[in-house]
mmCIF file of C-alpha atoms in Angstrom:
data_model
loop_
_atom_site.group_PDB
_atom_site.id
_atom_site.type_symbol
_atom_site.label_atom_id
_atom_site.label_comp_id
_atom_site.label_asym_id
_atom_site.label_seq_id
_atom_site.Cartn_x
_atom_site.Cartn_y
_atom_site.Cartn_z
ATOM 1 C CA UNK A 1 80.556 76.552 93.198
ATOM 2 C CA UNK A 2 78.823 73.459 94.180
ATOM 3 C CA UNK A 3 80.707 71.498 92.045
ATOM 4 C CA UNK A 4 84.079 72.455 93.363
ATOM 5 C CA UNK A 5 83.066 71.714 96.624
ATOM 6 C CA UNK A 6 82.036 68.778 95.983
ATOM 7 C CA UNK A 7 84.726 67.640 93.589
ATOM 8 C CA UNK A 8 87.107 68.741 96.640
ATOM 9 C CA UNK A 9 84.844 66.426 98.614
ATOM 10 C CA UNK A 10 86.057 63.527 96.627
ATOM 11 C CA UNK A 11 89.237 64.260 96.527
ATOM 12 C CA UNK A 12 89.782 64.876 100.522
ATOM 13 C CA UNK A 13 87.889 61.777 101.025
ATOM 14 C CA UNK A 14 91.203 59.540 101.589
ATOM 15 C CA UNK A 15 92.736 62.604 103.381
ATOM 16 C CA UNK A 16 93.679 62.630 107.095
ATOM 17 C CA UNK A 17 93.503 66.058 108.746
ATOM 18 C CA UNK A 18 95.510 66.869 111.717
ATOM 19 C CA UNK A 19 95.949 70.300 113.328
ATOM 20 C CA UNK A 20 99.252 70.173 115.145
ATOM 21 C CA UNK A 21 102.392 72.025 116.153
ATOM 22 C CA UNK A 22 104.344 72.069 113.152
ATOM 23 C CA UNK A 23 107.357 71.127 114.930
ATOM 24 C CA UNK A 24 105.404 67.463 115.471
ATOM 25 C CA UNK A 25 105.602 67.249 111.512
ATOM 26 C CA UNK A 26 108.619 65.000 111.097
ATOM 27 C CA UNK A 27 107.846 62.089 113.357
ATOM 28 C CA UNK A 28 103.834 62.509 112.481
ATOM 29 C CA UNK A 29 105.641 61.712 108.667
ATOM 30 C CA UNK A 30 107.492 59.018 109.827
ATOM 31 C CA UNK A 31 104.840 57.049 112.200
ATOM 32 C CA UNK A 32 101.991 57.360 109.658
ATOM 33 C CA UNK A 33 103.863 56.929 106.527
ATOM 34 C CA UNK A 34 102.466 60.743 105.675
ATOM 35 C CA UNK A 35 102.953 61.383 101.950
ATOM 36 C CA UNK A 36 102.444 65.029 101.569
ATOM 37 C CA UNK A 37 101.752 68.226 104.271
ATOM 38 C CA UNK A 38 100.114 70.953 103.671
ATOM 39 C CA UNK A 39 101.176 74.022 106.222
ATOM 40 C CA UNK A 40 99.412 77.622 106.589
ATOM 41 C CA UNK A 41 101.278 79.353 109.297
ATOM 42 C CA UNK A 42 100.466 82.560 110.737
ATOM 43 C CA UNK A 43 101.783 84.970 107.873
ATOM 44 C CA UNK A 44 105.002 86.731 107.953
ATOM 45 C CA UNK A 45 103.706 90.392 108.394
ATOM 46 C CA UNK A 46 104.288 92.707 105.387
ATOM 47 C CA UNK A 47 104.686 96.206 107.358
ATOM 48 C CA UNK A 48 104.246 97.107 110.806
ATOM 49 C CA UNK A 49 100.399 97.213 110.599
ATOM 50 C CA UNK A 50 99.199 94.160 108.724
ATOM 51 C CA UNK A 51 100.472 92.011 111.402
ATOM 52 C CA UNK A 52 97.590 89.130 111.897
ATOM 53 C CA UNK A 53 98.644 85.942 113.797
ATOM 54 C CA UNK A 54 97.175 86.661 117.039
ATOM 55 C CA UNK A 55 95.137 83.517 116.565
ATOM 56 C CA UNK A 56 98.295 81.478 116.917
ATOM 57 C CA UNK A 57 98.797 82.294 120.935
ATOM 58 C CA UNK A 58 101.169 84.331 120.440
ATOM 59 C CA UNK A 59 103.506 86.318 117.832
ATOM 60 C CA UNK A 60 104.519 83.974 114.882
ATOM 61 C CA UNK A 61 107.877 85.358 114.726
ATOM 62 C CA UNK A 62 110.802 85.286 112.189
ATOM 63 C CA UNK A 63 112.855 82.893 114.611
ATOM 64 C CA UNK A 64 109.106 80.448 114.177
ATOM 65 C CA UNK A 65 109.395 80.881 110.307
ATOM 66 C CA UNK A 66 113.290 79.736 110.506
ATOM 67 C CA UNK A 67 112.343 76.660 112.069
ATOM 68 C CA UNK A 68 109.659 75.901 110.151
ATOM 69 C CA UNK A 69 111.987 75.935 107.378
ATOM 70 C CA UNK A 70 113.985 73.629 109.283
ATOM 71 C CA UNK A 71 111.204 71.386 109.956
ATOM 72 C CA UNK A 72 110.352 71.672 105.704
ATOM 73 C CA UNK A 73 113.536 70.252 105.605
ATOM 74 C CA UNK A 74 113.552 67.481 107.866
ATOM 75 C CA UNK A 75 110.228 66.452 105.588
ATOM 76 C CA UNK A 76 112.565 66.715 102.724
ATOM 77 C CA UNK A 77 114.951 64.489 103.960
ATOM 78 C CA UNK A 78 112.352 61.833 104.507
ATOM 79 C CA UNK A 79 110.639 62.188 100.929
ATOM 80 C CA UNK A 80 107.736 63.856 102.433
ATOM 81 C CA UNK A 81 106.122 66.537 99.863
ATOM 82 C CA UNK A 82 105.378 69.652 101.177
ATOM 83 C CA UNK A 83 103.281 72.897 100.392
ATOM 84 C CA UNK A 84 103.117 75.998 102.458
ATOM 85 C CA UNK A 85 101.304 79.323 101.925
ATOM 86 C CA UNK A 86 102.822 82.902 103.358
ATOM 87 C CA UNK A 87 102.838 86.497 102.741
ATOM 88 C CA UNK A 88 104.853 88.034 99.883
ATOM 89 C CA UNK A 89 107.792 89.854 101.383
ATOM 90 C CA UNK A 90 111.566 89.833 101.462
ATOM 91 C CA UNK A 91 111.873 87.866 104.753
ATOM 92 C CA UNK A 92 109.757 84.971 103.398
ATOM 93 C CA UNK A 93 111.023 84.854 99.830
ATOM 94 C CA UNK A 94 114.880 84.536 101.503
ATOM 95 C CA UNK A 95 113.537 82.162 104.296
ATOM 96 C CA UNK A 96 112.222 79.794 101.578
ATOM 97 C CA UNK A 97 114.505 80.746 98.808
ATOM 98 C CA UNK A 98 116.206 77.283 98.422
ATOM 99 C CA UNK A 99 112.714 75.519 97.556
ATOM 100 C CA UNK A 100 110.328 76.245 94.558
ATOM 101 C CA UNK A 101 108.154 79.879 95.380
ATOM 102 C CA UNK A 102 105.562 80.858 93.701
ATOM 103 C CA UNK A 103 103.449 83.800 93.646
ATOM 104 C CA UNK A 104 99.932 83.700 93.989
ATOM 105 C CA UNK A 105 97.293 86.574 93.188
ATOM 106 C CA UNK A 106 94.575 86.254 96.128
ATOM 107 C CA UNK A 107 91.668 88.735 96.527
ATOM 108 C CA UNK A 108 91.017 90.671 99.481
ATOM 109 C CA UNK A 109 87.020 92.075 100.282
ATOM 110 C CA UNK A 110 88.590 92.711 104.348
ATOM 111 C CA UNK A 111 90.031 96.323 105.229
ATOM 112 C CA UNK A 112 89.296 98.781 107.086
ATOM 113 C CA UNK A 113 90.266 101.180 104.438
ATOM 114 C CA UNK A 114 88.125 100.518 100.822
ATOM 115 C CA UNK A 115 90.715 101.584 98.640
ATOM 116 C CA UNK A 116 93.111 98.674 100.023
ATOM 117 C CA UNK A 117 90.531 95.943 99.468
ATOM 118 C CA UNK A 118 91.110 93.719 96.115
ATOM 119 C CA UNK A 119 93.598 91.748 94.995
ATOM 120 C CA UNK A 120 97.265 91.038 97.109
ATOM 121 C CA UNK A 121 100.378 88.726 96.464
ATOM 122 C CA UNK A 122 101.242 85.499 98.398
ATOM 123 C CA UNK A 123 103.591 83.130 98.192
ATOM 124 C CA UNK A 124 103.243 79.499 97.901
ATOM 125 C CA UNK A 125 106.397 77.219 98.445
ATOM 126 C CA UNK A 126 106.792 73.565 97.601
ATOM 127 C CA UNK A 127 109.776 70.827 97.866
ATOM 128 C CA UNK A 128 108.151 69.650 94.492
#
């Protein structure tokens, strides 16, 4: 474990972080000459109880993950590569559905309930 933290040390070294609006994005890639974004928005909720984006201010709503797809695309247009993260469901997977998604296995040790703890689907989606 040390390792990989710090080989991921080494590699963020160069990195500039910035936590932002991600409708600020664009013109952030444009004024700094930004060659990739990463983006982890509040996660598209998967039934009507696993709803978790509370820390954003607010609902995260499907009209927020449309125009972060519109924002993905502005990047596009400007060469910017992109990588976002989301929850596996229909919505998401037809949001994103033009660009490359991929599913990802994560494990979960967080539930209320033991017998829905372990391992979940996610989505990752890239312009690359």
């Amino acid at each position: 474990m040390e390792d990989r933290l710090r080989a991921a040390g080494r590699a963020l070294a160069e990195a500039h972080l910035a936590q932002t609006d991600f409708r600020a994005w664009p013109e952030l890639a444009r004024t700094h000459a930004l060659d990739f974004v990463y983006l982890d928005p509040p996660y598209h909720p998967v039934s009507a109880t696993s709803s978790f984006n509370a820390y954003a201010g607010g609902p995260f709503q499907a009209s927020a993950q449309r125009d972060l797809a519109d924002v993905c695309r502005a990047l596009d247009r400007q060469g910017v590569r992109w990588l976002m993260s989301n929850s596996d469901c229909p919505f998401v997977r037809e949001t994103w559905s033009q660009w490359r998604v991929r599913t990802v296995r994560c494990p979960r040790a967080v539930n209320s309930r033991a017998d829905r703890r372990g391992e979940v689907t996610e989505v990752a989606v890239s312009n690359y």
